[in-house]
Amino acid sequence: MELNNITHAPGAKHAKRRVGRGIGSGLGKTAGRGHKGQKSRSGGYHKVGFEGGQMPLQRRLPKRGFKSTTLKYNDEVTLADLQQLGAAEVDMLTLKAAGLVASIARVVKVVKTGELTTAVKLNGIGATAGAKAAIEAAGGSVA
């Protein structure tokens, strides 16, 4: 086989639909656009949500605020962060004051990244199974 012998599979290529080329094509006269109206004119179309001049739905409804259900205000702290912090007891306020978690965070969890050599007592903070084992191995506790 050579490059000049390569062809498309039978039925893979279709002839382009030629509109407005006579009655025999099935798409003559109005070229499949029907009679009159905005959609039959050249350049005549509208943007998504346009309702013919009527006030669109997204503008008729009142503006309301919302609280995202996908953003649960969760944050993570690593073992290395706790090591750098150097506090014996750690709670939410301590982490927020140190800037390790966002001020809007409600739930904080310690993850096992890095190493912890000092004893740390966690109050009101969760920990993964690996992080909990590492904290307890260093002489700390998770409350």
Coordinates of C-alpha atoms in Angstrom, one line a residue:
M1 CA 0.0 0.0 0.0
E2 CA 1.2 3.5 -0.8
L3 CA 0.0 7.0 0.2
N4 CA -1.8 7.6 -3.0
N5 CA -3.8 4.4 -2.6
I6 CA -5.3 5.3 0.9
T7 CA -9.0 6.0 0.8
H8 CA -11.7 6.5 3.4
A9 CA -13.9 3.5 4.5
P10 CA -17.1 3.2 2.5
G11 CA -19.8 5.5 4.1
A12 CA -17.3 7.4 6.2
K13 CA -17.5 10.6 4.0
H14 CA -20.8 12.2 3.1
A15 CA -21.5 14.8 0.5
K16 CA -22.1 18.3 1.9
R17 CA -25.7 19.3 2.1
R18 CA -26.3 22.0 -0.6
V19 CA -29.2 24.2 0.4
G20 CA -31.1 26.5 -1.8
R21 CA -30.1 24.7 -5.0
G22 CA -33.5 23.9 -6.5
I23 CA -36.6 21.9 -5.7
G24 CA -35.1 18.6 -6.6
S25 CA -32.6 18.7 -3.7
G26 CA -35.4 18.8 -1.1
L27 CA -33.9 22.0 0.3
G28 CA -34.8 24.5 -2.3
K29 CA -36.6 27.8 -2.1
T30 CA -36.6 28.5 1.7
A31 CA -33.5 26.2 2.2
G32 CA -35.0 24.4 5.2
R33 CA -35.6 27.6 7.1
G34 CA -39.4 27.7 6.8
H35 CA -41.4 30.9 6.1
K36 CA -40.9 34.3 7.7
G37 CA -39.7 35.0 11.3
Q38 CA -36.4 35.9 12.8
K39 CA -34.8 32.5 12.3
S40 CA -35.5 32.6 8.5
R41 CA -33.6 35.8 8.0
S42 CA -29.9 36.1 7.4
G43 CA -28.0 37.1 10.6
G44 CA -31.3 36.7 12.5
Y45 CA -30.7 34.8 15.7
H46 CA -30.6 35.5 19.4
K47 CA -28.5 34.8 22.4
V48 CA -29.2 32.0 24.9
G49 CA -31.9 32.9 27.3
F50 CA -33.4 35.6 25.0
E51 CA -37.2 35.5 25.3
G52 CA -38.3 37.8 22.4
G53 CA -38.1 41.0 24.5
Q54 CA -39.9 39.6 27.5
M55 CA -37.9 40.1 30.7
P56 CA -35.7 36.9 30.8
L57 CA -36.2 34.4 33.6
Q58 CA -32.8 35.1 35.1
R59 CA -33.7 38.8 35.5
R60 CA -37.3 38.2 36.7
L61 CA -36.2 36.1 39.7
P62 CA -35.0 37.9 42.9
K63 CA -31.3 37.9 43.7
R64 CA -30.6 35.7 46.7
G65 CA -27.4 34.8 48.6
F66 CA -26.4 31.3 49.4
K67 CA -23.9 29.3 51.4
S68 CA -22.1 26.7 49.4
T69 CA -22.7 23.2 50.4
T70 CA -19.6 22.0 48.6
L71 CA -17.3 24.2 50.6
K72 CA -17.5 22.8 54.1
Y73 CA -14.8 25.0 55.5
N74 CA -12.5 22.1 56.0
D75 CA -8.7 22.5 56.4
E76 CA -5.7 20.3 56.9
V77 CA -2.6 20.5 59.0
T78 CA 0.5 18.3 58.6
L79 CA 2.7 16.7 61.3
A80 CA 5.5 18.9 60.0
D81 CA 3.3 22.0 60.7
L82 CA 2.7 20.8 64.3
Q83 CA 6.5 20.3 64.7
Q84 CA 7.2 23.8 63.6
L85 CA 4.5 25.3 65.8
G86 CA 6.2 23.9 68.9
A87 CA 3.1 24.1 71.2
A88 CA 2.4 21.5 73.8
E89 CA -1.4 21.9 73.4
V90 CA -3.0 22.7 70.0
D91 CA -6.6 23.7 69.4
M92 CA -8.4 25.6 66.6
L93 CA -7.6 29.1 68.1
T94 CA -3.9 28.2 68.2
L95 CA -3.8 27.1 64.6
K96 CA -5.8 30.2 63.4
A97 CA -3.5 32.5 65.3
A98 CA -0.4 30.8 63.8
G99 CA -2.0 31.2 60.3
L100 CA -1.9 27.5 59.6
V101 CA -5.6 27.3 58.8
A102 CA -8.1 29.7 57.3
S103 CA -10.0 32.0 59.8
I104 CA -13.3 30.6 58.4
A105 CA -12.2 27.0 59.0
R106 CA -14.7 25.0 61.1
V107 CA -13.2 21.5 60.8
V108 CA -9.5 20.8 61.0
K109 CA -7.8 17.4 60.5
V110 CA -4.1 16.5 61.0
V111 CA -2.6 14.4 58.1
K112 CA 0.5 12.3 58.2
T113 CA 3.0 14.3 56.2
G114 CA 6.4 14.9 57.7
E115 CA 7.6 13.8 61.1
L116 CA 6.7 14.7 64.7
T117 CA 9.2 14.3 67.5
T118 CA 7.7 16.4 70.3
A119 CA 4.6 15.5 72.4
V120 CA 1.5 17.4 71.2
K121 CA -1.9 17.2 72.7
L122 CA -4.8 17.9 70.2
N123 CA -8.0 19.4 71.5
G124 CA -11.0 19.5 69.2
I125 CA -9.0 18.6 66.1
G126 CA -9.3 15.3 64.2
A127 CA -6.5 13.2 62.8
T128 CA -6.1 10.5 60.3
A129 CA -5.2 7.0 61.5
G130 CA -1.6 7.4 60.4
A131 CA -1.3 10.8 62.0
K132 CA -2.9 9.6 65.2
A133 CA -0.4 6.8 65.5
A134 CA 2.5 9.1 64.8
I135 CA 1.3 11.6 67.5
E136 CA 0.8 8.9 70.1
A137 CA 4.3 7.4 69.2
A138 CA 5.8 10.8 70.0
G139 CA 4.1 10.8 73.4
G140 CA 1.1 13.0 72.5
S141 CA -2.6 12.5 72.5
V142 CA -5.7 13.2 70.3
A143 CA -8.8 14.3 72.3

